[in-house]
Amino acid sequence: DGGITQSPKYLFRKEGQNVTLSCEQNLNHDAMYWYRQDPGQGLRLIYYSQIVNDFQKGDIAEGYSVSREKKESFPLTVTSAQKNPTAFYLCASSMSGTGYGELFFGEGSRLTVL
Amino acid sequence: AQSVTQLDSHVSVSEGTPVLLRCNYSSSYSPSLFWYVQHPNKGLQLLLKYTSAATLVKGINGFEAEFKKSETSFHLTKPSAHMSDAAEYFCVVSEYSGGGADGLTFGKGTHLIIQP
């Protein structure tokens, strides 16, 4: 079945450590996105990529980094520079240039900083 | 600039009664509008979308929404609630009708509670 796989589902980190969240899709979508979700805040865009080897900052990119070396993969690194990293992280994909904003989401990764 | 306001953070209804989740938007252009649903600890799933065709849009699981330009609203309804409808619902606006999801603005969500 086609879809988006995020791993790990739960992750604990000590302050000062970098962590990388994995996102893989087999939908053959060009565009991929990372969102952060906090209770009562809706979703906020961290980074997005519309093509391999290219990506753009979203609304809250500070303290995060990404790469897009393959069409299927869009990993997110939460660096020690992120002041408040505890959150639910969602990866999504869409057909670039079409789809009218229809996103397909993974099941999320919950990061807790101890 | 575009924005979206979900008027209720929580809505509670009894099973079998109608559901109404309210959403108002602001947009400088003709927007596209969406409703997504999120069950606990899961990703979001598209319920329905409006993209300047029919103003009454039917979605999955018996949900529908009506685009009212004069009221700048896009309320989500369902005639009869089911226990499985308990979830978080997000209203989303996009000013870029042909573009990617970088032009999307999410509402803060409405938590729907279904009483047995």
PDB file of C-alpha atoms in Angstrom:
ATOM      1  CA  ASP A   1       0.000   0.000   0.000  1.00  0.00           C
ATOM      2  CA  GLY A   2       1.212   3.493  -0.808  1.00  0.00           C
ATOM      3  CA  GLY A   3       1.765   5.879   2.023  1.00  0.00           C
ATOM      4  CA  ILE A   4       4.111   7.797   4.288  1.00  0.00           C
ATOM      5  CA  THR A   5       6.152   6.116   6.999  1.00  0.00           C
ATOM      6  CA  GLN A   6       7.546   8.083   9.912  1.00  0.00           C
ATOM      7  CA  SER A   7       9.956   6.690  12.468  1.00  0.00           C
ATOM      8  CA  PRO A   8      10.416   6.469  15.320  1.00  0.00           C
ATOM      9  CA  LYS A   9       6.877   6.917  16.659  1.00  0.00           C
ATOM     10  CA  TYR A  10       8.190   7.962  20.089  1.00  0.00           C
ATOM     11  CA  LEU A  11      11.577   9.463  20.870  1.00  0.00           C
ATOM     12  CA  PHE A  12      13.176  10.748  24.031  1.00  0.00           C
ATOM     13  CA  ARG A  13      16.154  13.074  23.987  1.00  0.00           C
ATOM     14  CA  LYS A  14      18.352  14.741  26.523  1.00  0.00           C
ATOM     15  CA  GLU A  15      18.910  18.457  26.279  1.00  0.00           C
ATOM     16  CA  GLY A  16      21.818  19.328  23.997  1.00  0.00           C
ATOM     17  CA  GLN A  17      21.431  16.311  21.724  1.00  0.00           C
ATOM     18  CA  ASN A  18      20.517  16.363  18.058  1.00  0.00           C
ATOM     19  CA  VAL A  19      17.909  13.867  16.859  1.00  0.00           C
ATOM     20  CA  THR A  20      16.810  12.890  13.366  1.00  0.00           C
ATOM     21  CA  LEU A  21      13.252  11.948  12.456  1.00  0.00           C
ATOM     22  CA  SER A  22      12.776   9.765   9.409  1.00  0.00           C
ATOM     23  CA  CYS A  23      10.118  10.257   6.723  1.00  0.00           C
ATOM     24  CA  GLU A  24       9.764   7.959   3.716  1.00  0.00           C
ATOM     25  CA  GLN A  25       7.027   7.981   1.053  1.00  0.00           C
ATOM     26  CA  ASN A  26       6.195   5.622  -1.807  1.00  0.00           C
ATOM     27  CA  LEU A  27       3.482   7.769  -3.375  1.00  0.00           C
ATOM     28  CA  ASN A  28       5.829   9.152  -6.038  1.00  0.00           C
ATOM     29  CA  HIS A  29       5.037  12.676  -4.793  1.00  0.00           C
ATOM     30  CA  ASP A  30       7.425  15.472  -5.645  1.00  0.00           C
ATOM     31  CA  ALA A  31       6.675  17.668  -2.636  1.00  0.00           C
ATOM     32  CA  MET A  32       7.300  16.830   1.021  1.00  0.00           C
ATOM     33  CA  TYR A  33       6.728  18.813   4.215  1.00  0.00           C
ATOM     34  CA  TRP A  34       7.452  18.828   7.929  1.00  0.00           C
ATOM     35  CA  TYR A  35       4.962  20.263  10.404  1.00  0.00           C
ATOM     36  CA  ARG A  36       5.110  20.744  14.130  1.00  0.00           C
ATOM     37  CA  GLN A  37       1.951  20.305  16.214  1.00  0.00           C
ATOM     38  CA  ASP A  38       1.518  21.643  19.736  1.00  0.00           C
ATOM     39  CA  PRO A  39      -1.726  21.355  21.741  1.00  0.00           C
ATOM     40  CA  GLY A  40      -4.204  24.052  20.739  1.00  0.00           C
ATOM     41  CA  GLN A  41      -1.817  25.508  18.131  1.00  0.00           C
ATOM     42  CA  GLY A  42      -2.784  23.771  14.934  1.00  0.00           C
ATOM     43  CA  LEU A  43       0.028  22.832  12.547  1.00  0.00           C
ATOM     44  CA  ARG A  44       3.019  25.015  11.805  1.00  0.00           C
ATOM     45  CA  LEU A  45       5.262  24.491   8.775  1.00  0.00           C
ATOM     46  CA  ILE A  46       8.943  23.844   9.523  1.00  0.00           C
ATOM     47  CA  TYR A  47      10.449  23.050   6.102  1.00  0.00           C
ATOM     48  CA  TYR A  48       9.229  21.944   2.720  1.00  0.00           C
ATOM     49  CA  SER A  49      10.772  20.560  -0.446  1.00  0.00           C
ATOM     50  CA  GLN A  50       9.239  20.592  -3.905  1.00  0.00           C
ATOM     51  CA  ILE A  51      12.051  18.766  -5.673  1.00  0.00           C
ATOM     52  CA  VAL A  52      15.103  16.664  -4.886  1.00  0.00           C
ATOM     53  CA  ASN A  53      18.127  18.615  -3.630  1.00  0.00           C
ATOM     54  CA  ASP A  54      16.048  21.716  -2.918  1.00  0.00           C
ATOM     55  CA  PHE A  55      14.113  22.835   0.156  1.00  0.00           C
ATOM     56  CA  GLN A  56      12.750  26.029   1.718  1.00  0.00           C
ATOM     57  CA  LYS A  57      12.206  27.275   5.243  1.00  0.00           C
ATOM     58  CA  GLY A  58       8.700  27.410   6.581  1.00  0.00           C
ATOM     59  CA  ASP A  59       7.359  29.574   9.378  1.00  0.00           C
ATOM     60  CA  ILE A  60       9.376  28.032  12.238  1.00  0.00           C
ATOM     61  CA  ALA A  61      12.635  26.703  10.723  1.00  0.00           C
ATOM     62  CA  GLU A  62      14.997  27.937  13.437  1.00  0.00           C
ATOM     63  CA  GLY A  63      16.681  25.037  15.249  1.00  0.00           C
ATOM     64  CA  TYR A  64      15.791  22.502  12.544  1.00  0.00           C
ATOM     65  CA  SER A  65      17.533  21.167   9.440  1.00  0.00           C
ATOM     66  CA  VAL A  66      16.505  18.901   6.554  1.00  0.00           C
ATOM     67  CA  SER A  67      17.909  17.190   3.494  1.00  0.00           C
ATOM     68  CA  ARG A  68      16.311  15.875   0.309  1.00  0.00           C
ATOM     69  CA  GLU A  69      18.805  13.593  -1.413  1.00  0.00           C
ATOM     70  CA  LYS A  70      16.155  11.185  -2.680  1.00  0.00           C
ATOM     71  CA  LYS A  71      12.614  11.752  -3.861  1.00  0.00           C
ATOM     72  CA  GLU A  72      11.294   9.239  -1.337  1.00  0.00           C
ATOM     73  CA  SER A  73      13.034  10.563   1.745  1.00  0.00           C
ATOM     74  CA  PHE A  74      12.901  13.833   3.716  1.00  0.00           C
ATOM     75  CA  PRO A  75      14.545  13.481   7.151  1.00  0.00           C
ATOM     76  CA  LEU A  76      14.261  16.205   9.774  1.00  0.00           C
ATOM     77  CA  THR A  77      16.996  16.923  12.316  1.00  0.00           C
ATOM     78  CA  VAL A  78      16.013  18.664  15.522  1.00  0.00           C
ATOM     79  CA  THR A  79      19.177  20.377  16.703  1.00  0.00           C
ATOM     80  CA  SER A  80      20.241  21.471  20.149  1.00  0.00           C
ATOM     81  CA  ALA A  81      19.537  25.039  19.025  1.00  0.00           C
ATOM     82  CA  GLN A  82      15.788  24.396  19.088  1.00  0.00           C
ATOM     83  CA  LYS A  83      14.656  25.963  22.366  1.00  0.00           C
ATOM     84  CA  ASN A  84      11.490  23.968  22.923  1.00  0.00           C
ATOM     85  CA  PRO A  85      11.622  20.778  20.852  1.00  0.00           C
ATOM     86  CA  THR A  86       9.040  18.700  22.734  1.00  0.00           C
ATOM     87  CA  ALA A  87       6.175  18.314  20.233  1.00  0.00           C
ATOM     88  CA  PHE A  88       4.393  16.039  17.782  1.00  0.00           C
ATOM     89  CA  TYR A  89       6.046  16.124  14.347  1.00  0.00           C
ATOM     90  CA  LEU A  90       4.143  15.335  11.175  1.00  0.00           C
ATOM     91  CA  CYS A  91       5.548  14.619   7.723  1.00  0.00           C
ATOM     92  CA  ALA A  92       3.370  15.067   4.646  1.00  0.00           C
ATOM     93  CA  SER A  93       3.585  14.879   0.890  1.00  0.00           C
ATOM     94  CA  SER A  94       1.635  16.184  -2.101  1.00  0.00           C
ATOM     95  CA  MET A  95       1.693  16.212  -5.872  1.00  0.00           C
ATOM     96  CA  SER A  96       3.754  19.236  -6.761  1.00  0.00           C
ATOM     97  CA  GLY A  97       1.894  21.936  -8.624  1.00  0.00           C
ATOM     98  CA  THR A  98      -1.433  20.143  -8.420  1.00  0.00           C
ATOM     99  CA  GLY A  99      -3.573  18.592  -5.743  1.00  0.00           C
ATOM    100  CA  TYR A 100      -4.916  21.964  -4.578  1.00  0.00           C
ATOM    101  CA  GLY A 101      -3.301  21.585  -1.192  1.00  0.00           C
ATOM    102  CA  GLU A 102      -4.291  17.968  -0.628  1.00  0.00           C
ATOM    103  CA  LEU A 103      -1.726  16.542   1.757  1.00  0.00           C
ATOM    104  CA  PHE A 104      -1.043  12.948   2.685  1.00  0.00           C
ATOM    105  CA  PHE A 105       0.274  12.575   6.223  1.00  0.00           C
ATOM    106  CA  GLY A 106       2.351  10.066   8.111  1.00  0.00           C
ATOM    107  CA  GLU A 107       1.299   8.956  11.601  1.00  0.00           C
ATOM    108  CA  GLY A 108       3.711  11.305  13.323  1.00  0.00           C
ATOM    109  CA  SER A 109       6.681  11.190  15.674  1.00  0.00           C
ATOM    110  CA  ARG A 110       6.364  12.362  19.269  1.00  0.00           C
ATOM    111  CA  LEU A 111       9.568  13.869  20.606  1.00  0.00           C
ATOM    112  CA  THR A 112      10.056  14.442  24.316  1.00  0.00           C
ATOM    113  CA  VAL A 113      13.060  16.269  25.704  1.00  0.00           C
ATOM    114  CA  LEU A 114      14.011  15.161  29.188  1.00  0.00           C
TER     115      LEU A 114
ATOM    116  CA  ALA B   1      -2.671  37.623   4.003  1.00  0.00           C
ATOM    117  CA  GLN B   2      -4.940  34.710   4.687  1.00  0.00           C
ATOM    118  CA  SER B   3      -6.205  33.448   8.023  1.00  0.00           C
ATOM    119  CA  VAL B   4      -8.658  30.921   9.378  1.00  0.00           C
ATOM    120  CA  THR B   5     -10.605  30.881  12.637  1.00  0.00           C
ATOM    121  CA  GLN B   6     -12.279  27.842  14.086  1.00  0.00           C
ATOM    122  CA  LEU B   7     -14.910  29.280  16.354  1.00  0.00           C
ATOM    123  CA  ASP B   8     -15.072  26.437  18.879  1.00  0.00           C
ATOM    124  CA  SER B   9     -12.115  24.690  20.467  1.00  0.00           C
ATOM    125  CA  HIS B  10     -14.391  21.885  21.752  1.00  0.00           C
ATOM    126  CA  VAL B  11     -17.786  20.630  20.584  1.00  0.00           C
ATOM    127  CA  SER B  12     -19.746  17.924  22.394  1.00  0.00           C
ATOM    128  CA  VAL B  13     -22.764  16.152  20.872  1.00  0.00           C
ATOM    129  CA  SER B  14     -24.709  13.005  21.587  1.00  0.00           C
ATOM    130  CA  GLU B  15     -24.446  10.009  19.294  1.00  0.00           C
ATOM    131  CA  GLY B  16     -27.071  10.204  16.558  1.00  0.00           C
ATOM    132  CA  THR B  17     -27.472  14.006  16.721  1.00  0.00           C
ATOM    133  CA  PRO B  18     -26.203  16.522  14.138  1.00  0.00           C
ATOM    134  CA  VAL B  19     -22.663  17.856  14.133  1.00  0.00           C
ATOM    135  CA  LEU B  20     -21.718  21.462  13.312  1.00  0.00           C
ATOM    136  CA  LEU B  21     -18.083  22.608  13.346  1.00  0.00           C
ATOM    137  CA  ARG B  22     -17.663  26.270  12.475  1.00  0.00           C
ATOM    138  CA  CYS B  23     -14.902  27.842  10.400  1.00  0.00           C
ATOM    139  CA  ASN B  24     -14.465  31.432   9.184  1.00  0.00           C
ATOM    140  CA  TYR B  25     -11.702  32.504   6.858  1.00  0.00           C
ATOM    141  CA  SER B  26     -10.050  35.632   5.562  1.00  0.00           C
ATOM    142  CA  SER B  27      -8.465  35.780   2.132  1.00  0.00           C
ATOM    143  CA  SER B  28      -7.479  38.431  -0.379  1.00  0.00           C
ATOM    144  CA  TYR B  29      -8.161  36.088  -3.270  1.00  0.00           C
ATOM    145  CA  SER B  30     -10.550  33.300  -4.140  1.00  0.00           C
ATOM    146  CA  PRO B  31      -9.465  30.661  -1.670  1.00  0.00           C
ATOM    147  CA  SER B  32      -9.405  26.910  -1.657  1.00  0.00           C
ATOM    148  CA  LEU B  33     -10.716  25.466   1.607  1.00  0.00           C
ATOM    149  CA  PHE B  34     -10.254  22.086   3.250  1.00  0.00           C
ATOM    150  CA  TRP B  35     -11.308  20.106   6.286  1.00  0.00           C
ATOM    151  CA  TYR B  36      -8.944  17.508   7.756  1.00  0.00           C
ATOM    152  CA  VAL B  37      -9.580  15.029  10.575  1.00  0.00           C
ATOM    153  CA  GLN B  38      -7.025  13.723  13.074  1.00  0.00           C
ATOM    154  CA  HIS B  39      -7.639  10.789  15.389  1.00  0.00           C
ATOM    155  CA  PRO B  40      -5.515  10.571  18.560  1.00  0.00           C
ATOM    156  CA  ASN B  41      -1.791  10.143  17.918  1.00  0.00           C
ATOM    157  CA  LYS B  42      -2.370   9.814  14.171  1.00  0.00           C
ATOM    158  CA  GLY B  43      -1.695  11.899  11.095  1.00  0.00           C
ATOM    159  CA  LEU B  44      -4.306  14.064   9.390  1.00  0.00           C
ATOM    160  CA  GLN B  45      -6.693  12.773   6.727  1.00  0.00           C
ATOM    161  CA  LEU B  46      -8.502  14.896   4.159  1.00  0.00           C
ATOM    162  CA  LEU B  47     -12.281  14.962   4.709  1.00  0.00           C
ATOM    163  CA  LEU B  48     -13.269  17.278   1.879  1.00  0.00           C
ATOM    164  CA  LYS B  49     -12.128  20.256  -0.199  1.00  0.00           C
ATOM    165  CA  TYR B  50     -13.622  23.286  -1.926  1.00  0.00           C
ATOM    166  CA  THR B  51     -11.828  24.604  -5.019  1.00  0.00           C
ATOM    167  CA  SER B  52     -14.313  27.038  -6.657  1.00  0.00           C
ATOM    168  CA  ALA B  53     -16.673  24.449  -8.078  1.00  0.00           C
ATOM    169  CA  ALA B  54     -19.945  23.570  -6.299  1.00  0.00           C
ATOM    170  CA  THR B  55     -20.401  25.482  -3.038  1.00  0.00           C
ATOM    171  CA  LEU B  56     -21.794  22.427  -1.227  1.00  0.00           C
ATOM    172  CA  VAL B  57     -19.027  19.893  -0.911  1.00  0.00           C
ATOM    173  CA  LYS B  58     -19.527  16.285   0.134  1.00  0.00           C
ATOM    174  CA  GLY B  59     -16.727  14.386   1.807  1.00  0.00           C
ATOM    175  CA  ILE B  60     -16.002  11.046   3.343  1.00  0.00           C
ATOM    176  CA  ASN B  61     -17.905   9.445   6.256  1.00  0.00           C
ATOM    177  CA  GLY B  62     -21.063  11.471   5.646  1.00  0.00           C
ATOM    178  CA  PHE B  63     -19.531  14.901   6.236  1.00  0.00           C
ATOM    179  CA  GLU B  64     -20.268  17.916   4.079  1.00  0.00           C
ATOM    180  CA  ALA B  65     -19.421  21.616   4.090  1.00  0.00           C
ATOM    181  CA  GLU B  66     -20.894  24.689   2.448  1.00  0.00           C
ATOM    182  CA  PHE B  67     -18.797  27.564   1.118  1.00  0.00           C
ATOM    183  CA  LYS B  68     -20.528  30.900   1.821  1.00  0.00           C
ATOM    184  CA  LYS B  69     -18.566  33.772   0.340  1.00  0.00           C
ATOM    185  CA  SER B  70     -20.839  36.462   1.762  1.00  0.00           C
ATOM    186  CA  GLU B  71     -20.274  35.122   5.274  1.00  0.00           C
ATOM    187  CA  THR B  72     -16.646  34.031   4.669  1.00  0.00           C
ATOM    188  CA  SER B  73     -17.547  30.708   6.228  1.00  0.00           C
ATOM    189  CA  PHE B  74     -16.942  27.044   5.517  1.00  0.00           C
ATOM    190  CA  HIS B  75     -18.774  25.136   8.263  1.00  0.00           C
ATOM    191  CA  LEU B  76     -18.558  21.346   8.501  1.00  0.00           C
ATOM    192  CA  THR B  77     -21.717  19.333   9.160  1.00  0.00           C
ATOM    193  CA  LYS B  78     -22.909  15.773   9.553  1.00  0.00           C
ATOM    194  CA  PRO B  79     -26.555  14.768  10.044  1.00  0.00           C
ATOM    195  CA  SER B  80     -25.936  12.043  12.623  1.00  0.00           C
ATOM    196  CA  ALA B  81     -22.843  11.674  14.789  1.00  0.00           C
ATOM    197  CA  HIS B  82     -21.166   8.322  15.314  1.00  0.00           C
ATOM    198  CA  MET B  83     -18.789   7.388  18.112  1.00  0.00           C
ATOM    199  CA  SER B  84     -16.000   6.948  15.549  1.00  0.00           C
ATOM    200  CA  ASP B  85     -16.299  10.662  14.651  1.00  0.00           C
ATOM    201  CA  ALA B  86     -14.610  11.640  17.917  1.00  0.00           C
ATOM    202  CA  ALA B  87     -11.411  13.358  16.773  1.00  0.00           C
ATOM    203  CA  GLU B  88      -9.715  16.710  16.126  1.00  0.00           C
ATOM    204  CA  TYR B  89     -10.873  18.607  13.050  1.00  0.00           C
ATOM    205  CA  PHE B  90      -8.869  21.248  11.205  1.00  0.00           C
ATOM    206  CA  CYS B  91     -10.105  23.868   8.776  1.00  0.00           C
ATOM    207  CA  VAL B  92      -7.450  24.919   6.236  1.00  0.00           C
ATOM    208  CA  VAL B  93      -7.318  27.794   3.747  1.00  0.00           C
ATOM    209  CA  SER B  94      -5.115  28.238   0.708  1.00  0.00           C
ATOM    210  CA  GLU B  95      -4.866  31.288  -1.514  1.00  0.00           C
ATOM    211  CA  TYR B  96      -2.759  29.468  -4.072  1.00  0.00           C
ATOM    212  CA  SER B  97      -5.366  27.434  -5.919  1.00  0.00           C
ATOM    213  CA  GLY B  98      -2.825  25.737  -8.145  1.00  0.00           C
ATOM    214  CA  GLY B  99       0.117  25.670  -5.836  1.00  0.00           C
ATOM    215  CA  GLY B 100       1.636  23.414  -3.263  1.00  0.00           C
ATOM    216  CA  ALA B 101       0.969  23.089   0.421  1.00  0.00           C
ATOM    217  CA  ASP B 102       3.426  25.829   1.372  1.00  0.00           C
ATOM    218  CA  GLY B 103       0.526  28.258   0.909  1.00  0.00           C
ATOM    219  CA  LEU B 104      -1.736  26.554   3.456  1.00  0.00           C
ATOM    220  CA  THR B 105      -2.885  28.077   6.753  1.00  0.00           C
ATOM    221  CA  PHE B 106      -4.280  25.717   9.402  1.00  0.00           C
ATOM    222  CA  GLY B 107      -6.875  26.602  11.999  1.00  0.00           C
ATOM    223  CA  LYS B 108      -6.151  25.703  15.612  1.00  0.00           C
ATOM    224  CA  GLY B 109      -8.528  22.767  15.555  1.00  0.00           C
ATOM    225  CA  THR B 110     -11.873  21.739  17.054  1.00  0.00           C
ATOM    226  CA  HIS B 111     -12.024  18.755  19.369  1.00  0.00           C
ATOM    227  CA  LEU B 112     -15.239  16.813  18.714  1.00  0.00           C
ATOM    228  CA  ILE B 113     -16.559  14.760  21.624  1.00  0.00           C
ATOM    229  CA  ILE B 114     -19.332  12.224  21.087  1.00  0.00           C
ATOM    230  CA  GLN B 115     -21.457  11.340  24.112  1.00  0.00           C
ATOM    231  CA  PRO B 116     -23.003   7.848  24.135  1.00  0.00           C
TER     232      PRO B 116
END
